[in-house]
Short mmCIF file of N, CA and C in Angstrom, two decimals:
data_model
loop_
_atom_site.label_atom_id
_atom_site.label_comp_id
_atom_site.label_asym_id
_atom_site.label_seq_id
_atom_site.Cartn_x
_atom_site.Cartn_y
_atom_site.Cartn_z
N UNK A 1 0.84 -1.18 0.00
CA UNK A 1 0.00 0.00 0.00
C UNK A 1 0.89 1.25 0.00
N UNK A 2 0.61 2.63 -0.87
CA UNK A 2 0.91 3.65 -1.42
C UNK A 2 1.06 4.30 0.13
N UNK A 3 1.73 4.90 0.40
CA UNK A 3 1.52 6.23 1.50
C UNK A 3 1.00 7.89 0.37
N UNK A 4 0.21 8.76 1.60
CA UNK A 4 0.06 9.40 0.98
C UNK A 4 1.11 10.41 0.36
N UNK A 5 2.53 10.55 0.44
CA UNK A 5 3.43 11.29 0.01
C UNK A 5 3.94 10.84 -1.22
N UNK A 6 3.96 9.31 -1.43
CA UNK A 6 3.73 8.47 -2.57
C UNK A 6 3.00 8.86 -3.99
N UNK A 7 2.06 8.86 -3.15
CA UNK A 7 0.56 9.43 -3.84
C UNK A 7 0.28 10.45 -4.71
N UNK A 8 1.01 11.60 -3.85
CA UNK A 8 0.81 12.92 -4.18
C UNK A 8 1.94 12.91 -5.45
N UNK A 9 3.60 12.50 -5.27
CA UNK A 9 4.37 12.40 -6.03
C UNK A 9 4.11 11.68 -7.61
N UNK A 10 3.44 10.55 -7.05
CA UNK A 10 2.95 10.33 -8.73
C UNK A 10 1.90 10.86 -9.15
N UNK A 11 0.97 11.68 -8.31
CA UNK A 11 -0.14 12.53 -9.02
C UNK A 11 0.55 13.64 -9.68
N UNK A 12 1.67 14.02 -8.95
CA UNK A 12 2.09 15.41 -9.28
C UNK A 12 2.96 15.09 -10.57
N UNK A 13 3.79 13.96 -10.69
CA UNK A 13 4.25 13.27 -11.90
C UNK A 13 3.53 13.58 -13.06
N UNK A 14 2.53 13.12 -13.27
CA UNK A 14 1.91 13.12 -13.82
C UNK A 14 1.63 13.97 -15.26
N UNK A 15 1.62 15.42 -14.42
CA UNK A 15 1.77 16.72 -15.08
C UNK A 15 3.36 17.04 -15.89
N UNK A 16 3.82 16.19 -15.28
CA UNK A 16 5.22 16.41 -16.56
C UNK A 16 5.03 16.05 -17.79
N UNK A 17 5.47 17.31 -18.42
CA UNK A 17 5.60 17.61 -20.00
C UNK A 17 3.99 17.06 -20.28
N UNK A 18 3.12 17.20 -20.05
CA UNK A 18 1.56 17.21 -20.37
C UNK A 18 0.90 17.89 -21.06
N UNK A 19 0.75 19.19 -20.40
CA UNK A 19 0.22 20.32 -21.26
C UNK A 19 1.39 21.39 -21.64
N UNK A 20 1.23 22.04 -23.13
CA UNK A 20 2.16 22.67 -24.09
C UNK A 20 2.50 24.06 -23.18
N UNK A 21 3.39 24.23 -22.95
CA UNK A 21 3.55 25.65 -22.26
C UNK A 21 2.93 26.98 -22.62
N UNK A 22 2.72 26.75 -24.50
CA UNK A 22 1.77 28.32 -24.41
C UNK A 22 0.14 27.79 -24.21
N UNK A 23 -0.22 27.08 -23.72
CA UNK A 23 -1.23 26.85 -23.54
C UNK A 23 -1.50 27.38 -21.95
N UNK A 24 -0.73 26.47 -21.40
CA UNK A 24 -0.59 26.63 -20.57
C UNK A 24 -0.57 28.36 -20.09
N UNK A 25 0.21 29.37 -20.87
CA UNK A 25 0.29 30.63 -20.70
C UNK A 25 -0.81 31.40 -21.54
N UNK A 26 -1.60 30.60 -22.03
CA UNK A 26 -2.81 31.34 -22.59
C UNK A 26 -4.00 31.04 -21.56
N UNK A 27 -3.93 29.89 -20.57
CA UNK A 27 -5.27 29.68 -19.31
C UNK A 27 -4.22 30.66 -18.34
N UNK A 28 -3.29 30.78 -18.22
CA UNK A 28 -3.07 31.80 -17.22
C UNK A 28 -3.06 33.06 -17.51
N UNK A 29 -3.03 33.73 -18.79
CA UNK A 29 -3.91 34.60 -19.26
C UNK A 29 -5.27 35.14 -18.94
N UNK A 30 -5.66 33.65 -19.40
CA UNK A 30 -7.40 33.81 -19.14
C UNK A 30 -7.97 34.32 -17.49
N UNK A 31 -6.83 33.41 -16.82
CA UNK A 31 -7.28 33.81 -15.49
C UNK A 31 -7.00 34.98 -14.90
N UNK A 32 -5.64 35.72 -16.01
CA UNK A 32 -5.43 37.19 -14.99
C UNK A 32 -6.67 38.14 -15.64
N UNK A 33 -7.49 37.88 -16.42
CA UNK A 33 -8.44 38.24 -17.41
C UNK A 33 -9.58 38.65 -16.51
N UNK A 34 -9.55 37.52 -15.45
CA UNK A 34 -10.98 36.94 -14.97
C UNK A 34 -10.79 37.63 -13.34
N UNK A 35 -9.32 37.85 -13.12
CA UNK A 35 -9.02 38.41 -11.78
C UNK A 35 -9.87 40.15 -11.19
N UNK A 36 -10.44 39.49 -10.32
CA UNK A 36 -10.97 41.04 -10.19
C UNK A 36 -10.09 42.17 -9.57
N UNK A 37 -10.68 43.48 -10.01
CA UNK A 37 -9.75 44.84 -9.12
C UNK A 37 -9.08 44.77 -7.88
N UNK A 38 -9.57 43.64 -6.77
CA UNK A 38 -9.26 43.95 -5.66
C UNK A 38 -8.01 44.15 -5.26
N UNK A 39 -7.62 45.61 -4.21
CA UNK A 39 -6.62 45.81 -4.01
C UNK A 39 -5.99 46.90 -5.23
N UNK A 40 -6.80 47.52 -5.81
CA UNK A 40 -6.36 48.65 -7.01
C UNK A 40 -7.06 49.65 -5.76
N UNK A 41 -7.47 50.25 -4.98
CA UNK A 41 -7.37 51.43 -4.44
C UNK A 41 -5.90 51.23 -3.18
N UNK A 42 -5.63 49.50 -2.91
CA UNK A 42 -4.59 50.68 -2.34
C UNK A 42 -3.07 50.51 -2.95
N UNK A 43 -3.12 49.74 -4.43
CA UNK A 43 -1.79 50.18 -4.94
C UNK A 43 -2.19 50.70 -6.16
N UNK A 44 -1.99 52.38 -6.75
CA UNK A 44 -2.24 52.90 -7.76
C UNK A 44 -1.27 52.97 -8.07
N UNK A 45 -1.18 52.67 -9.69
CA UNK A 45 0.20 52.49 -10.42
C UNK A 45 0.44 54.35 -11.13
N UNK A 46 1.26 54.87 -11.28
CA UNK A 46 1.69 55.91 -11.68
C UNK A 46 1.01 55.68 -13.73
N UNK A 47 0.60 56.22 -14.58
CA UNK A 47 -0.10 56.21 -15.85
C UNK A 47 1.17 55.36 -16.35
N UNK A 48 2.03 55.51 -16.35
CA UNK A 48 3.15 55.48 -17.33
C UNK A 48 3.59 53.60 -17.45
N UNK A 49 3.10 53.03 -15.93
CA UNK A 49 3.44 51.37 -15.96
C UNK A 49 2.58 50.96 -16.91
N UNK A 50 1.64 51.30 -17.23
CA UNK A 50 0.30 51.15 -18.54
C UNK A 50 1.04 50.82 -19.61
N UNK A 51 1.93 51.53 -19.93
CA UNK A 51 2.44 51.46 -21.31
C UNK A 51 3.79 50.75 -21.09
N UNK A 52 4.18 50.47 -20.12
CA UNK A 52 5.65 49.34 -20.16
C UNK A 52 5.56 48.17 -20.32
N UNK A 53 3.66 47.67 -20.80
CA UNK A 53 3.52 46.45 -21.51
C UNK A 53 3.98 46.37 -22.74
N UNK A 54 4.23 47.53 -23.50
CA UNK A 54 5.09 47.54 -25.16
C UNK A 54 5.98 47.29 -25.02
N UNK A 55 7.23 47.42 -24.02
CA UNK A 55 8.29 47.06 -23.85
C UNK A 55 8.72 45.91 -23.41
N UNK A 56 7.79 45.28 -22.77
CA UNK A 56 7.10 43.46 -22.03
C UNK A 56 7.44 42.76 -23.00
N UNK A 57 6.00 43.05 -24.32
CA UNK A 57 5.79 42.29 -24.62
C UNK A 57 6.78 42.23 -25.86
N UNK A 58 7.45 43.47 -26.30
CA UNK A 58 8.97 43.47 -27.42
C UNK A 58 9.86 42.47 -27.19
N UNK A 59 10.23 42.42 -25.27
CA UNK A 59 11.37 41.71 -25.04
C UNK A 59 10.88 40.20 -24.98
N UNK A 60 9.46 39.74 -24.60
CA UNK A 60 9.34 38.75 -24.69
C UNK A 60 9.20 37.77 -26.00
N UNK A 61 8.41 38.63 -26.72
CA UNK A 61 8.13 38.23 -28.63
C UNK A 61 9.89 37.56 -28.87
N UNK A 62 10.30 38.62 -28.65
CA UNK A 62 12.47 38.68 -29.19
C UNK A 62 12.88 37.59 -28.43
N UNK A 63 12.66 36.90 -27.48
CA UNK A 63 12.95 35.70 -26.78
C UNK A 63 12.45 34.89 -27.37
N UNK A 64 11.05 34.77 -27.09
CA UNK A 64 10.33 33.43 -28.22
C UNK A 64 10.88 32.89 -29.33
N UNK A 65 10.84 34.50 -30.10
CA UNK A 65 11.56 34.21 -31.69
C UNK A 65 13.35 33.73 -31.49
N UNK A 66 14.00 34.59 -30.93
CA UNK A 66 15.47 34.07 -30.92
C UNK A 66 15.44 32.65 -30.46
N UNK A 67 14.64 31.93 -29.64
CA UNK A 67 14.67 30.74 -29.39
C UNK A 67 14.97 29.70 -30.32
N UNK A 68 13.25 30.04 -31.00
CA UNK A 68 12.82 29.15 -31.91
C UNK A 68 13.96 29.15 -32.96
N UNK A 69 14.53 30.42 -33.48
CA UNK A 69 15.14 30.65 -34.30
C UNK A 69 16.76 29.63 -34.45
N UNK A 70 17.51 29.99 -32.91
CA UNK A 70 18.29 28.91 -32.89
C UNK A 70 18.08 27.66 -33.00
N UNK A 71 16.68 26.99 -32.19
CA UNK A 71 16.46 25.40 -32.50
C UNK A 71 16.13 25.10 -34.29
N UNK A 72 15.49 26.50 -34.71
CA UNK A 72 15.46 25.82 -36.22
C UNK A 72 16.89 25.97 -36.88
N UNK A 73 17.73 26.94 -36.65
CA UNK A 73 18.88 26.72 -37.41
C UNK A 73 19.74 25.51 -37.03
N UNK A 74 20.01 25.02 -35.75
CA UNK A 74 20.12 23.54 -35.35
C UNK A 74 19.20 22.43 -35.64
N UNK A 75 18.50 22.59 -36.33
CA UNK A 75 17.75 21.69 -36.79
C UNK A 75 17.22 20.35 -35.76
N UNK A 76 16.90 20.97 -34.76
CA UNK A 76 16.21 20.07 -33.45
C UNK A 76 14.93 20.79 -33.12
N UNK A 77 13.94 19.65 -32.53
CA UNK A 77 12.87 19.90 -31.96
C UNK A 77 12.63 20.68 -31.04
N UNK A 78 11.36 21.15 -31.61
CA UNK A 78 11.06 22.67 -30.66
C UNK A 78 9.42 22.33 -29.83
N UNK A 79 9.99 20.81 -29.74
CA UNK A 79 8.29 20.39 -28.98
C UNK A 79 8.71 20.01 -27.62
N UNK A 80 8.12 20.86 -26.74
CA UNK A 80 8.57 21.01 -24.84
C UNK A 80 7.90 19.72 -24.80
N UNK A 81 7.10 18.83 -25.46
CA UNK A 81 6.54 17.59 -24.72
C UNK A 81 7.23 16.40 -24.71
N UNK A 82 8.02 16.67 -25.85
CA UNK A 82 9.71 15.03 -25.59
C UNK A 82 10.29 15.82 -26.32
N UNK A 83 11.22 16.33 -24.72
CA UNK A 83 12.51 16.70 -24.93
C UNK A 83 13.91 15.34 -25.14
N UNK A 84 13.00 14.42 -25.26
CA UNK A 84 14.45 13.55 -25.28
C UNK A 84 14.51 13.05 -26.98
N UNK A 85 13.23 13.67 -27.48
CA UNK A 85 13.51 13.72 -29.14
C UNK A 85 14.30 15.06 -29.49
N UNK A 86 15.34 16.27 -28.78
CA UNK A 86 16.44 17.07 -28.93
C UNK A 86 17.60 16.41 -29.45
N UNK A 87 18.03 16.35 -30.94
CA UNK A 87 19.24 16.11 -31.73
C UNK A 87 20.13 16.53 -31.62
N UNK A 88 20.28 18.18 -30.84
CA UNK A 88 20.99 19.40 -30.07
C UNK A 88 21.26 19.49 -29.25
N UNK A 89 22.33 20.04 -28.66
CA UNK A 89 22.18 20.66 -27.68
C UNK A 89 22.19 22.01 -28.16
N UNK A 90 21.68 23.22 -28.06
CA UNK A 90 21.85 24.41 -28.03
C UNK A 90 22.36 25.19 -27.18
N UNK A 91 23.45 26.02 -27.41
CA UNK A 91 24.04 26.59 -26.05
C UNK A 91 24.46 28.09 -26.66
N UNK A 92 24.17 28.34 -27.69
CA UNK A 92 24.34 29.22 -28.85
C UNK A 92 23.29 30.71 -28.72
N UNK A 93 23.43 31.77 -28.91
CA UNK A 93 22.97 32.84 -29.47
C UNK A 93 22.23 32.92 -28.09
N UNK A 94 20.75 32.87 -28.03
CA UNK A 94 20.08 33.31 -26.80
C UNK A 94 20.28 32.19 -25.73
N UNK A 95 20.76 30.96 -26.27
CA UNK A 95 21.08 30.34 -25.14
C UNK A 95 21.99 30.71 -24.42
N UNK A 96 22.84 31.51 -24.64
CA UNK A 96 24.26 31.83 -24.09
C UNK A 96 23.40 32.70 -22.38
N UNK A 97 21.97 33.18 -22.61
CA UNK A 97 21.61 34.12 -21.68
C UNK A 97 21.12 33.44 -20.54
N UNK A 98 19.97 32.42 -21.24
CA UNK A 98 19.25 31.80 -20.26
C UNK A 98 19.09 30.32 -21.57
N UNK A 99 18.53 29.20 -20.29
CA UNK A 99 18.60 28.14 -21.07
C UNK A 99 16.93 27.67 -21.48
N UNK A 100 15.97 28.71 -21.18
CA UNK A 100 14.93 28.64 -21.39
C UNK A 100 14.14 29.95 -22.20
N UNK A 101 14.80 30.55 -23.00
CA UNK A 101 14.13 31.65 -23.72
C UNK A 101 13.11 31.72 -24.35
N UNK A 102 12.71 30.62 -24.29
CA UNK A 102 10.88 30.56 -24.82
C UNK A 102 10.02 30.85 -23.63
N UNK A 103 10.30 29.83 -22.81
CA UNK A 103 9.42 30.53 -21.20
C UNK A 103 10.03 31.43 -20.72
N UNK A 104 11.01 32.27 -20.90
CA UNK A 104 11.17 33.56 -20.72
C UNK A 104 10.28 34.39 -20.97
N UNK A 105 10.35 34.21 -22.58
CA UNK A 105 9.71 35.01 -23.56
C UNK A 105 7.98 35.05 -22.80
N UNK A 106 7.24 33.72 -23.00
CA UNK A 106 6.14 33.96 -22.30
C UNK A 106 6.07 34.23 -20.81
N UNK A 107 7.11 33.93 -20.27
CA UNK A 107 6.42 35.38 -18.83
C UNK A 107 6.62 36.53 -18.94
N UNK A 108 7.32 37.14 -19.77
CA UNK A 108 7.34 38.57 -19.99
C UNK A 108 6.47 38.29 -21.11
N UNK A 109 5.70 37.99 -22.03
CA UNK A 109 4.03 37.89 -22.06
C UNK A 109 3.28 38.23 -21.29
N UNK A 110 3.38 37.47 -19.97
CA UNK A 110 2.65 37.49 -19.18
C UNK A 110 2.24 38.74 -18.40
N UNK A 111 3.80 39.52 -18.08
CA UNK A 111 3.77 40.34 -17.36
C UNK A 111 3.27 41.26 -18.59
N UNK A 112 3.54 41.35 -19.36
CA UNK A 112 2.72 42.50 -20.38
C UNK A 112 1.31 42.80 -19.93
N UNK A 113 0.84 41.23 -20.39
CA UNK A 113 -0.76 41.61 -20.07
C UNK A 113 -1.41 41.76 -18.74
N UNK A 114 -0.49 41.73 -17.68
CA UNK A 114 -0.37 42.18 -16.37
C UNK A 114 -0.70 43.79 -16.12
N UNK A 115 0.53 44.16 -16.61
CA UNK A 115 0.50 45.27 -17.00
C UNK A 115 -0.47 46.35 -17.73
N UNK A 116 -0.84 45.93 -19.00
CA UNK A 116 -1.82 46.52 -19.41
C UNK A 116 -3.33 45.72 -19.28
N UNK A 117 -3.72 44.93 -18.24
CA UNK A 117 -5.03 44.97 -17.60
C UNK A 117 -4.78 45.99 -16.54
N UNK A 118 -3.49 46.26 -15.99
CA UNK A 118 -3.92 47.80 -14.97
C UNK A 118 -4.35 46.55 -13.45
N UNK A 119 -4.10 45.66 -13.30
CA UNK A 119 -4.95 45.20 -11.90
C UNK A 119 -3.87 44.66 -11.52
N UNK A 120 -3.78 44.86 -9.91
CA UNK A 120 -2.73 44.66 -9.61
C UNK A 120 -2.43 42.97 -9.18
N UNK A 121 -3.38 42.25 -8.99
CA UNK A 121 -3.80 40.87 -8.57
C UNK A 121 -2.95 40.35 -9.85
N UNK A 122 -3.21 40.78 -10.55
CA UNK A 122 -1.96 39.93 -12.32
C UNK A 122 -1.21 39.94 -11.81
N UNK A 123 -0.39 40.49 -11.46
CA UNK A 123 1.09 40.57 -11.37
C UNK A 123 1.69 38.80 -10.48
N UNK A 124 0.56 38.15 -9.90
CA UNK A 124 0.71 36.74 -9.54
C UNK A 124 1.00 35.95 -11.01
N UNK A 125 0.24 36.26 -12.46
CA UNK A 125 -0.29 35.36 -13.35
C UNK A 125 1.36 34.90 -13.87
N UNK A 126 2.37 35.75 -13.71
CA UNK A 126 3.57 35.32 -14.44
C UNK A 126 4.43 34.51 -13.54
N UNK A 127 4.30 35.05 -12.22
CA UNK A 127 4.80 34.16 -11.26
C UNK A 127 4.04 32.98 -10.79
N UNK A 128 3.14 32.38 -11.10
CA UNK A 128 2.22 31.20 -11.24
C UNK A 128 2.92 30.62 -12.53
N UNK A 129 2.93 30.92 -13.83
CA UNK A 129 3.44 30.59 -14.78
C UNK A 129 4.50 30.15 -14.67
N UNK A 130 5.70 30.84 -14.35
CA UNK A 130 7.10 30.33 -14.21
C UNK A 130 6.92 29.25 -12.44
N UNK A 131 6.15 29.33 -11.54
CA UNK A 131 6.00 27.91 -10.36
C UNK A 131 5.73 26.52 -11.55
N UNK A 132 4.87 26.94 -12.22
CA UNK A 132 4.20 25.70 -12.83
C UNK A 132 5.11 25.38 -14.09
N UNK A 133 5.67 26.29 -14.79
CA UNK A 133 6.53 25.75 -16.16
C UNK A 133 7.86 25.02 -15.41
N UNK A 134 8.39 25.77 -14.17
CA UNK A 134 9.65 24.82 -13.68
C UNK A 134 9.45 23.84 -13.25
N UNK A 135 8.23 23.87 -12.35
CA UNK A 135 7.98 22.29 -11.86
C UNK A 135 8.02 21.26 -12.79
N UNK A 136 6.69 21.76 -13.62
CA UNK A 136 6.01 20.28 -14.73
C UNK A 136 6.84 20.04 -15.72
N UNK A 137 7.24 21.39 -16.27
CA UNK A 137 8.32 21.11 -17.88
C UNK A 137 9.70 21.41 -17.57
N UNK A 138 10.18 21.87 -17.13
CA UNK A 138 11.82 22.63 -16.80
C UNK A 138 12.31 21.25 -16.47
N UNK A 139 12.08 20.89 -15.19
CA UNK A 139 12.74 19.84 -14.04
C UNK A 139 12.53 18.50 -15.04
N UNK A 140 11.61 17.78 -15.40
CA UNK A 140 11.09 17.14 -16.50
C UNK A 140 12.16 17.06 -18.09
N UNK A 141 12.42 18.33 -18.24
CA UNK A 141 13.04 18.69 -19.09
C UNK A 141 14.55 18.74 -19.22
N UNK A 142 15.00 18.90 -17.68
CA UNK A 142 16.58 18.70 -17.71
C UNK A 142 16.89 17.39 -17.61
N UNK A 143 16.30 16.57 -16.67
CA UNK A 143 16.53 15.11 -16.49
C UNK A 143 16.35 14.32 -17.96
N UNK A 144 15.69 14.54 -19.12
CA UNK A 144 16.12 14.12 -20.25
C UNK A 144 16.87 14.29 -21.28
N UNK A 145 17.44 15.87 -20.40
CA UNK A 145 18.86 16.19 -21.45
C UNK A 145 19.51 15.98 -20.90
N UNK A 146 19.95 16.08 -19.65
CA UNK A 146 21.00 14.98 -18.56
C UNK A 146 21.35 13.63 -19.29
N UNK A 147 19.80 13.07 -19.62
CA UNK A 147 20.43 11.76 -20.01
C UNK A 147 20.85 11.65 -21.65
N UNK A 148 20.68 12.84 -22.38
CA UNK A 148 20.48 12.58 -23.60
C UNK A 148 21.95 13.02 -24.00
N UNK A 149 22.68 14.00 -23.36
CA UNK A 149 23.62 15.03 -23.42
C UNK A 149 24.59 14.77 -22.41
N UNK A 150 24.50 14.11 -21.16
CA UNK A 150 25.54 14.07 -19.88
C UNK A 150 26.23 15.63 -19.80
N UNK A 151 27.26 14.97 -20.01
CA UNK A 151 28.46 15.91 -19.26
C UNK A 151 28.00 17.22 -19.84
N UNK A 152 28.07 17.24 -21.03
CA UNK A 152 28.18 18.90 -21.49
C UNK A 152 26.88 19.52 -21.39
N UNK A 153 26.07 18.75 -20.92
CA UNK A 153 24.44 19.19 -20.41
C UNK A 153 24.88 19.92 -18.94
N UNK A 154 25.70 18.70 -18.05
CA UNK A 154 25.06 19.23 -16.85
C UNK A 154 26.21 20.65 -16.69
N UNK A 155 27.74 20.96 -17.42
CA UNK A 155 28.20 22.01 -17.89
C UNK A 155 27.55 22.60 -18.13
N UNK A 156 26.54 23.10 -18.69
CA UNK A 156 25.96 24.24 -19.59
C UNK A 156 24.73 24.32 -18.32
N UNK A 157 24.43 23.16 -17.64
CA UNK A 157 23.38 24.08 -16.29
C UNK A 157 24.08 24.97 -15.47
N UNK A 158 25.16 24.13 -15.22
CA UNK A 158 26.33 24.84 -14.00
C UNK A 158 26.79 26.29 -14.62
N UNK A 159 26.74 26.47 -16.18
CA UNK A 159 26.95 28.09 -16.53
C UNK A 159 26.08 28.79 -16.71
N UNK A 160 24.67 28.45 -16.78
CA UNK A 160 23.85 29.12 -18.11
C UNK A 160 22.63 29.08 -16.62
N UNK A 161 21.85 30.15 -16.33
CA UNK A 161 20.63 30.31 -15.55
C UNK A 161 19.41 29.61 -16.66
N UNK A 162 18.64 28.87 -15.09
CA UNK A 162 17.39 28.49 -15.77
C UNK A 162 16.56 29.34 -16.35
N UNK A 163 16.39 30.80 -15.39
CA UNK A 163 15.47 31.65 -16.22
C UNK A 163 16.52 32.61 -16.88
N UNK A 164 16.37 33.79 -15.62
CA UNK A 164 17.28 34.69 -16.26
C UNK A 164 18.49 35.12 -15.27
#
């Protein structure tokens, strides 16, 4: 018989590499969508944070794309759901910054539309995003380039930040 810590571990298993990460960042979207005002009378943002979602969402788009861009010029898979189908390693161009510039890219998404909903309760939706992308896909995700890559994998963790 299972104990319940057992339990929880393979429930929580489960969720690895499951659902697609922009999906995933489009229901957490939805929900900063759905978040009500509370707590906008007592933090009023100055007019000007309104518009530092253009600058959000520039740096995040430029992550996404530089990502994708290196895995297509390496000619490896750009599907977060089997990472152990990666032909690559990438350690190149935006990898050199962070080793995850696609979920970069979508939490500064995130924080964009944080930002320009104006409510201050969003500002959880990107930091929910990055709890849940490291848990389910990140952690998930290194242990099959660990095994796919060894040495010069677990090198390039020991240099290169998970986020930023």
């Amino acid at each position: 018989m299972h104990d319940h810590s057992t339990f929880v571990r393979l429930s929580m298993s489960f969720l690895n590499n499951r659902v697609p990460p922009p999906v995933v960042a489009l229901l957490v979207a939805a929900l900063m969508w759905w978040l009500p005002d509370a707590g906008a009378d007592a933090l009023v943002w100055p007019s000007w944070v309104h518009w530092m979602a253009l600058p959000a969402l520039a740096m995040g788009l430029g992550f996404d794309l530089a990502g994708l861009y290196e895995f297509w010029r390496f000619k490896t898979t750009v599907n977060p759901l089997s990472p152990a189908r990666a032909s690559q390693l990438v350690t190149r161009g935006v990898y050199r910054i962070t080793r995850n510039p696609m979920y970069v890219g979508l939490a500064l998404n995130l924080l964009a539309w944080a930002l320009y909903l104006d409510k201050p309760l969003t500002l959880l939706g990107p930091v929910a995003f990055m709890a849940y992308i490291t848990r389910f896909q990140i952690q998930p995700e290194e242990q099959a380039l660990l095994g796919l890559f060894g040495e010069p994998y677990a090198h390039y963790m020991q240099s290169t930040r998970r986020w930023l």
